[in-house]
Amino acid sequence: MNVSRTRHSVCALDCPDACSLLIDVDDAGRGSRLRGDPTHPVTRGFLCGKVARYLEHEYSPDRLLHPLRRVGPKGEGRFARISWDEALDEIAARLKSVSAEYGSESILPYSYAGTVGILNYGGMDRRFFHRLGASRLDRTICSTAGMAGMNDATGHRYAVEPEQFRHAKLIIAWGANILGTNVHLWPFIVEARRNGAKFYTIDPNRNRTGQLSDRHFAIYPGTDAALALAMMHVIARDGLEDRDYVERYTLGFAELKERVREWTPDRAAQLTGIPAQDIVDLAREYATVRPAAIRLNYGVQRSERGAMSVRTIALLPAITGAWRDAGGGVQLSTSYAFQLNRAAVEMPELQWRSPLGRDARIVNMSVIGDALTKLNDPPVKAMVVYNSNPAAIAPDQNAVRRGLRRDDLFTVVLEQTQTDTADFADIVLPVTTFLEHTDLYTAYGHYYLQLARPALPAPGEARSNQDIFRLLAARMGFDDPCLRDADDDMIRAALASGHPHLAGITLEDLEEHHFVRLNIPSPFLPFAQGGFGTPSGKCEFHAETLGYTPPVESRNGNSALRARFPLELISPKGDDNMNSTMASRPENNDWNGRITLHPVDAAKRGIAPNGSVRVFNERGECTLQAVIAATVAEGVVCVRSTRWPKLAADGMNVNMLTSQRLTDKGGGPAFYSCLVQVENKR
Ligand SMILES: Nc1nc2c(c(=O)[nH]1)N[C@H]1C(S)=C(S)[C@@H](COP(=O)(O)OP(=O)(O)OC[C@H]3O[C@@H](n4cnc5c(=O)[nH]c(N)nc54)[C@H](O)[C@@H]3O)O[C@H]1N2
Ligand SMILES: Nc1nc2c(c(=O)[nH]1)N[C@H]1C(S)=C(S)[C@@H](COP(=O)(O)OP(=O)(O)OC[C@H]3O[C@@H](n4cnc5c(=O)[nH]c(N)nc54)[C@H](O)[C@@H]3O)O[C@H]1N2
Ligand code: SF4
Ligand SMILES: [Mo]
């Protein structure tokens, strides 16, 4: 292989690690090898198994190369090639007519994080839809409940930096499958353990990470707040709080102490399934071993009380003073530190030049099923989908599909491959991968800002989201110069926020160095001396609003529902796919088509290993293969997400079962609060 040069890029998948990549490119411009950048302090020269093989996707015969128009019924997947001119003309004409007849808010963008690059995630598309007066999408599908909880706990949603985990003496992965979803944190944990640290996991599923821990706490789904409150009970009862930290930097500890008096380990044991003595041990150890780091990931907040779960957990380090130490505190997400000028990128003020002349209504993406089938003020008549695959990843698929099948809904899908969602499109537009376009990258698992330039040519007629929305704006006749801004103009606008974390960081720096650390101290100890984003600047406990309510769909929730659907279903991430991205690889399709049951639950139902089972509830059903293992507790079942429905024999995946019920705060989906029944398939 003739490697003519090595180029830089950044992995754009929705992963905390935001890896810095190196790609070998031969004389013909073809990429031959991908590897992690050894100079990046968190990537450290390696990639996860998924993206090490990304060139298979890049050069896959399944890549979409030309615009397509649907020629068969919706969902069937029959399309014919058309030119870009025809595609753009048709889209512009349809958007105009829908807007004229039903109002511009009948148009809905639907997107999430197929790429997390600032521009292609949310740049020219936002400007375009603002100018059009389209409905605004509330992008809640992943993390908003956790953000709300973290915000309640800390005000500023900062996090322990990954590099500091090496100094910890106790590390708790709390609803965080580190080996599967955040593997670049792992080497720091290995280093800490070599220096004597203990590593614990708190998770309803004893996955690879749990199997490698020193101790695993098999918590029942959605009961984390009860555990955290009982830990507070033990810490306060035994006087293990950091009195100095509590006095200087927190507010309301006396009331908190009173409030958690009722949260005895026995009471929490009933709810969480973790024995009372284990809760006592965990609380004592957490309060006395320093530094103590909690890696809290988003798994915890995909339950009905997800925000409260995150909030109570994130209060723990303020009680024990863990925030003082390098390697102490909580990491949920580092993203808050990237204080870019998003408004300059998205330009919400363009809404005032739209036919509406005001801010448009907001539609929550987590209830897209209802939005497409029930909204009436006005109904959704046109939808433009990009960076997302709602026909696989959105909850309550039967509702979603009823919506997507509507013949009076005009649907445009911007995609790399022919997903289930693309099968429902009227027009499909081929898009680039992150190796083929420019973008600016933040991260949610480290503190380095990165730039990527195209490393490979786009195949066929594929274009970036940025280019497509510029073209569409022109076709619609919008003459605002900002709808023609170049990528680099928008990156400069993003960097010019005036925030001290970005001071002095320029496009030229990023061009030269590829990644640049934010202007934050090293180590970054955001709350070592208070500094919380609250009115008092202290961590405010607000004990009167703390508490635990079981999810409706859980073993302690609605008993009538539980009598019919006695099993708690969680559907966490697959290790080797990224949501539905790369879930079409045969081995992932196979893995994601299995359900793990506890041996007792399997025996009760006469289910044999590898047997075909029907999993169902009031919303839908799905056929899966049984795996029988005590990696889940009795009463809990687990399916990896997210299979491509069209690759399953019955055309269904786990989201046939999940509900459109929203979290306590943040309007997120309660994917992991889901009751089902399982029986042998007849
Ligand atoms: N390999 C891989 N990596 C990914 C992704 C992927 O699909 N695959 N997805 C990316 C995305 S979009 C995100 S948001 C992140 C998410 O990253 P994570 O939050 O780490 O992923 P999840 O699998 O959602 O949940 C983490 C763990 O929480 C557990 N869990 C479920 N319910 C509960 C509960 O009630 N309490 C507790 N304590 N634990 C619970 C699950 O069993 C799982 O092991 O990962 C990103 N990285
Ligand atoms: N049951 C269950 N459901 C879940 C979850 C779960 O844990 N369990 N997790 C939820 C979470 S946390 C999330 S974040 C969502 C994720 O849901 P999505 O954000 O929909 O993520 P993906 O399934 O990866 O689909 C992203 C799509 O974007 C495309 N894409 C990539 N780059 C580009 C680009 O530059 N332009 C365009 N136009 N398209 C691009 C990819 O080809 C891919 O088809 O799923 C949610 N659904
Ligand atoms: S998916 Fe995550 S771990 Fe894998 S290469 Fe991308 S950023 Fe790195
Ligand atoms: Mo996510």
PDB file of C-alpha atoms in Angstrom, residues 245-407:
ATOM      1  CA  TYR A 245     -16.630  21.928  52.865  1.00  0.00           C
ATOM      2  CA  VAL A 246     -20.265  21.724  53.891  1.00  0.00           C
ATOM      3  CA  GLU A 247     -20.016  24.901  55.979  1.00  0.00           C
ATOM      4  CA  ARG A 248     -18.133  26.956  53.449  1.00  0.00           C
ATOM      5  CA  TYR A 249     -19.594  25.848  50.163  1.00  0.00           C
ATOM      6  CA  THR A 250     -23.066  24.380  50.661  1.00  0.00           C
ATOM      7  CA  LEU A 251     -26.467  25.596  51.757  1.00  0.00           C
ATOM      8  CA  GLY A 252     -29.130  23.677  53.650  1.00  0.00           C
ATOM      9  CA  PHE A 253     -27.223  20.721  55.085  1.00  0.00           C
ATOM     10  CA  ALA A 254     -29.133  20.746  58.388  1.00  0.00           C
ATOM     11  CA  GLU A 255     -32.425  20.419  56.521  1.00  0.00           C
ATOM     12  CA  LEU A 256     -30.924  17.744  54.290  1.00  0.00           C
ATOM     13  CA  LYS A 257     -29.838  15.761  57.318  1.00  0.00           C
ATOM     14  CA  GLU A 258     -33.367  15.931  58.647  1.00  0.00           C
ATOM     15  CA  ARG A 259     -34.858  15.015  55.279  1.00  0.00           C
ATOM     16  CA  VAL A 260     -32.744  11.868  54.813  1.00  0.00           C
ATOM     17  CA  ARG A 261     -33.395  10.584  58.336  1.00  0.00           C
ATOM     18  CA  GLU A 262     -36.296   8.509  56.959  1.00  0.00           C
ATOM     19  CA  TRP A 263     -34.093   7.077  54.167  1.00  0.00           C
ATOM     20  CA  THR A 264     -32.771   4.153  56.134  1.00  0.00           C
ATOM     21  CA  PRO A 265     -30.669   1.525  54.349  1.00  0.00           C
ATOM     22  CA  ASP A 266     -33.477  -0.977  55.013  1.00  0.00           C
ATOM     23  CA  ARG A 267     -36.009   1.145  53.214  1.00  0.00           C
ATOM     24  CA  ALA A 268     -33.672   1.674  50.260  1.00  0.00           C
ATOM     25  CA  ALA A 269     -32.801  -2.024  50.183  1.00  0.00           C
ATOM     26  CA  GLN A 270     -36.483  -2.853  49.606  1.00  0.00           C
ATOM     27  CA  LEU A 271     -36.640  -0.492  46.654  1.00  0.00           C
ATOM     28  CA  THR A 272     -33.231  -0.980  45.053  1.00  0.00           C
ATOM     29  CA  GLY A 273     -32.623  -4.683  45.635  1.00  0.00           C
ATOM     30  CA  ILE A 274     -29.215  -3.894  47.142  1.00  0.00           C
ATOM     31  CA  PRO A 275     -28.814  -5.415  50.635  1.00  0.00           C
ATOM     32  CA  ALA A 276     -28.880  -2.843  53.457  1.00  0.00           C
ATOM     33  CA  GLN A 277     -25.412  -3.738  54.707  1.00  0.00           C
ATOM     34  CA  ASP A 278     -23.979  -3.218  51.215  1.00  0.00           C
ATOM     35  CA  ILE A 279     -25.542   0.242  51.127  1.00  0.00           C
ATOM     36  CA  VAL A 280     -23.967   1.077  54.487  1.00  0.00           C
ATOM     37  CA  ASP A 281     -20.563  -0.179  53.338  1.00  0.00           C
ATOM     38  CA  LEU A 282     -20.778   1.708  50.064  1.00  0.00           C
ATOM     39  CA  ALA A 283     -21.757   4.962  51.783  1.00  0.00           C
ATOM     40  CA  ARG A 284     -18.995   4.720  54.372  1.00  0.00           C
ATOM     41  CA  GLU A 285     -16.374   3.855  51.831  1.00  0.00           C
ATOM     42  CA  TYR A 286     -17.486   6.622  49.484  1.00  0.00           C
ATOM     43  CA  ALA A 287     -17.343   9.183  52.281  1.00  0.00           C
ATOM     44  CA  THR A 288     -13.973   8.163  53.683  1.00  0.00           C
ATOM     45  CA  VAL A 289     -11.838   7.137  50.716  1.00  0.00           C
ATOM     46  CA  ARG A 290     -10.365  10.085  48.834  1.00  0.00           C
ATOM     47  CA  PRO A 291     -10.163  11.013  46.057  1.00  0.00           C
ATOM     48  CA  ALA A 292     -13.502   9.453  45.094  1.00  0.00           C
ATOM     49  CA  ALA A 293     -14.821   9.823  41.541  1.00  0.00           C
ATOM     50  CA  ILE A 294     -18.255   8.941  40.246  1.00  0.00           C
ATOM     51  CA  ARG A 295     -18.608   8.340  36.513  1.00  0.00           C
ATOM     52  CA  LEU A 296     -22.281   8.916  36.057  1.00  0.00           C
ATOM     53  CA  ASN A 297     -23.498   8.345  32.532  1.00  0.00           C
ATOM     54  CA  TYR A 298     -26.805   8.874  30.825  1.00  0.00           C
ATOM     55  CA  GLY A 299     -28.146   5.385  31.498  1.00  0.00           C
ATOM     56  CA  VAL A 300     -29.436   6.549  34.881  1.00  0.00           C
ATOM     57  CA  GLN A 301     -31.540   9.351  33.450  1.00  0.00           C
ATOM     58  CA  ARG A 302     -33.458   7.290  30.899  1.00  0.00           C
ATOM     59  CA  SER A 303     -36.020   6.484  33.571  1.00  0.00           C
ATOM     60  CA  GLU A 304     -39.123   8.352  34.587  1.00  0.00           C
ATOM     61  CA  ARG A 305     -37.354  10.047  37.506  1.00  0.00           C
ATOM     62  CA  GLY A 306     -34.094  10.417  35.637  1.00  0.00           C
ATOM     63  CA  ALA A 307     -33.500  14.057  36.575  1.00  0.00           C
ATOM     64  CA  MET A 308     -34.005  13.382  40.272  1.00  0.00           C
ATOM     65  CA  SER A 309     -31.667  10.394  40.070  1.00  0.00           C
ATOM     66  CA  VAL A 310     -28.889  12.492  38.577  1.00  0.00           C
ATOM     67  CA  ARG A 311     -29.507  15.370  40.972  1.00  0.00           C
ATOM     68  CA  THR A 312     -29.284  13.264  44.133  1.00  0.00           C
ATOM     69  CA  ILE A 313     -26.154  11.433  42.945  1.00  0.00           C
ATOM     70  CA  ALA A 314     -24.493  14.704  41.930  1.00  0.00           C
ATOM     71  CA  LEU A 315     -25.076  16.133  45.411  1.00  0.00           C
ATOM     72  CA  LEU A 316     -22.947  13.433  47.043  1.00  0.00           C
ATOM     73  CA  PRO A 317     -19.501  14.998  46.392  1.00  0.00           C
ATOM     74  CA  ALA A 318     -20.650  18.279  47.928  1.00  0.00           C
ATOM     75  CA  ILE A 319     -21.435  16.413  51.154  1.00  0.00           C
ATOM     76  CA  THR A 320     -18.171  14.484  51.299  1.00  0.00           C
ATOM     77  CA  GLY A 321     -16.002  17.278  49.892  1.00  0.00           C
ATOM     78  CA  ALA A 322     -14.883  15.034  47.033  1.00  0.00           C
ATOM     79  CA  TRP A 323     -14.895  18.052  44.711  1.00  0.00           C
ATOM     80  CA  ARG A 324     -11.757  19.324  46.480  1.00  0.00           C
ATOM     81  CA  ASP A 325      -9.495  16.608  45.100  1.00  0.00           C
ATOM     82  CA  ALA A 326      -7.862  16.009  41.746  1.00  0.00           C
ATOM     83  CA  GLY A 327      -9.676  12.815  40.789  1.00  0.00           C
ATOM     84  CA  GLY A 328     -12.678  13.556  42.989  1.00  0.00           C
ATOM     85  CA  GLY A 329     -16.231  14.583  42.101  1.00  0.00           C
ATOM     86  CA  VAL A 330     -18.700  13.558  39.423  1.00  0.00           C
ATOM     87  CA  GLN A 331     -18.424  13.320  35.677  1.00  0.00           C
ATOM     88  CA  LEU A 332     -21.669  13.328  33.748  1.00  0.00           C
ATOM     89  CA  SER A 333     -20.613  15.481  30.822  1.00  0.00           C
ATOM     90  CA  THR A 334     -17.853  17.971  30.113  1.00  0.00           C
ATOM     91  CA  SER A 335     -19.818  19.703  27.362  1.00  0.00           C
ATOM     92  CA  TYR A 336     -20.894  22.691  29.453  1.00  0.00           C
ATOM     93  CA  ALA A 337     -17.346  24.057  29.485  1.00  0.00           C
ATOM     94  CA  PHE A 338     -17.392  24.573  25.706  1.00  0.00           C
ATOM     95  CA  GLN A 339     -19.018  27.975  25.805  1.00  0.00           C
ATOM     96  CA  LEU A 340     -19.260  28.574  22.067  1.00  0.00           C
ATOM     97  CA  ASN A 341     -21.407  31.298  20.607  1.00  0.00           C
ATOM     98  CA  ARG A 342     -24.179  28.983  19.483  1.00  0.00           C
ATOM     99  CA  ALA A 343     -26.586  31.847  18.860  1.00  0.00           C
ATOM    100  CA  ALA A 344     -24.206  33.263  16.260  1.00  0.00           C
ATOM    101  CA  VAL A 345     -24.161  29.883  14.525  1.00  0.00           C
ATOM    102  CA  GLU A 346     -27.898  29.198  14.694  1.00  0.00           C
ATOM    103  CA  MET A 347     -29.252  32.772  14.365  1.00  0.00           C
ATOM    104  CA  PRO A 348     -32.652  32.397  16.033  1.00  0.00           C
ATOM    105  CA  GLU A 349     -33.365  36.038  15.171  1.00  0.00           C
ATOM    106  CA  LEU A 350     -34.017  34.904  11.577  1.00  0.00           C
ATOM    107  CA  GLN A 351     -37.418  33.748  12.788  1.00  0.00           C
ATOM    108  CA  TRP A 352     -38.530  37.361  12.706  1.00  0.00           C
ATOM    109  CA  ARG A 353     -37.966  37.463   8.932  1.00  0.00           C
ATOM    110  CA  SER A 354     -40.066  34.320   8.488  1.00  0.00           C
ATOM    111  CA  PRO A 355     -43.747  34.333   7.472  1.00  0.00           C
ATOM    112  CA  LEU A 356     -44.555  33.938  11.177  1.00  0.00           C
ATOM    113  CA  GLY A 357     -42.651  37.022  12.260  1.00  0.00           C
ATOM    114  CA  ARG A 358     -42.290  35.494  15.723  1.00  0.00           C
ATOM    115  CA  ASP A 359     -40.715  32.535  17.491  1.00  0.00           C
ATOM    116  CA  ALA A 360     -42.122  29.275  16.154  1.00  0.00           C
ATOM    117  CA  ARG A 361     -43.737  26.573  18.288  1.00  0.00           C
ATOM    118  CA  ILE A 362     -41.597  23.885  19.858  1.00  0.00           C
ATOM    119  CA  VAL A 363     -42.144  20.167  19.246  1.00  0.00           C
ATOM    120  CA  ASN A 364     -40.530  17.624  21.555  1.00  0.00           C
ATOM    121  CA  MET A 365     -38.706  14.976  19.497  1.00  0.00           C
ATOM    122  CA  SER A 366     -39.245  12.341  22.195  1.00  0.00           C
ATOM    123  CA  VAL A 367     -42.948  12.266  21.344  1.00  0.00           C
ATOM    124  CA  ILE A 368     -42.548  12.289  17.576  1.00  0.00           C
ATOM    125  CA  GLY A 369     -45.147   9.499  17.378  1.00  0.00           C
ATOM    126  CA  ASP A 370     -47.805  11.757  18.875  1.00  0.00           C
ATOM    127  CA  ALA A 371     -46.538  14.799  17.007  1.00  0.00           C
ATOM    128  CA  LEU A 372     -47.064  13.082  13.649  1.00  0.00           C
ATOM    129  CA  THR A 373     -50.417  11.556  14.511  1.00  0.00           C
ATOM    130  CA  LYS A 374     -52.117  13.953  16.927  1.00  0.00           C
ATOM    131  CA  LEU A 375     -50.797  17.502  16.514  1.00  0.00           C
ATOM    132  CA  ASN A 376     -53.413  19.754  15.035  1.00  0.00           C
ATOM    133  CA  ASP A 377     -52.382  23.343  15.482  1.00  0.00           C
ATOM    134  CA  PRO A 378     -51.296  22.980  12.634  1.00  0.00           C
ATOM    135  CA  PRO A 379     -50.639  19.300  11.840  1.00  0.00           C
ATOM    136  CA  VAL A 380     -47.129  18.333  10.709  1.00  0.00           C
ATOM    137  CA  LYS A 381     -47.349  18.221   6.921  1.00  0.00           C
ATOM    138  CA  ALA A 382     -43.672  18.119   5.976  1.00  0.00           C
ATOM    139  CA  MET A 383     -40.685  16.724   7.852  1.00  0.00           C
ATOM    140  CA  VAL A 384     -36.990  16.958   7.045  1.00  0.00           C
ATOM    141  CA  VAL A 385     -34.965  14.256   8.807  1.00  0.00           C
ATOM    142  CA  TYR A 386     -31.172  14.343   9.100  1.00  0.00           C
ATOM    143  CA  ASN A 387     -28.601  13.006  11.597  1.00  0.00           C
ATOM    144  CA  SER A 388     -31.200  10.621  12.949  1.00  0.00           C
ATOM    145  CA  ASN A 389     -33.093   7.430  12.333  1.00  0.00           C
ATOM    146  CA  PRO A 390     -36.438   7.857  14.103  1.00  0.00           C
ATOM    147  CA  ALA A 391     -37.925   4.676  12.584  1.00  0.00           C
ATOM    148  CA  ALA A 392     -35.467   2.751  14.772  1.00  0.00           C
ATOM    149  CA  ILE A 393     -34.517   4.920  17.753  1.00  0.00           C
ATOM    150  CA  ALA A 394     -37.652   6.818  18.791  1.00  0.00           C
ATOM    151  CA  PRO A 395     -39.916   5.304  21.452  1.00  0.00           C
ATOM    152  CA  ASP A 396     -43.336   3.801  20.756  1.00  0.00           C
ATOM    153  CA  GLN A 397     -42.564   2.762  17.169  1.00  0.00           C
ATOM    154  CA  ASN A 398     -46.125   1.814  16.345  1.00  0.00           C
ATOM    155  CA  ALA A 399     -47.113   5.453  16.788  1.00  0.00           C
ATOM    156  CA  VAL A 400     -43.997   6.657  14.943  1.00  0.00           C
ATOM    157  CA  ARG A 401     -44.746   4.370  12.013  1.00  0.00           C
ATOM    158  CA  ARG A 402     -48.384   5.390  11.837  1.00  0.00           C
ATOM    159  CA  GLY A 403     -47.032   8.894  11.438  1.00  0.00           C
ATOM    160  CA  LEU A 404     -44.313   8.104   8.914  1.00  0.00           C
ATOM    161  CA  ARG A 405     -46.754   6.108   6.766  1.00  0.00           C
ATOM    162  CA  ARG A 406     -49.164   9.025   6.363  1.00  0.00           C
ATOM    163  CA  ASP A 407     -49.614   9.721   2.661  1.00  0.00           C
TER     164      ASP A 407
END
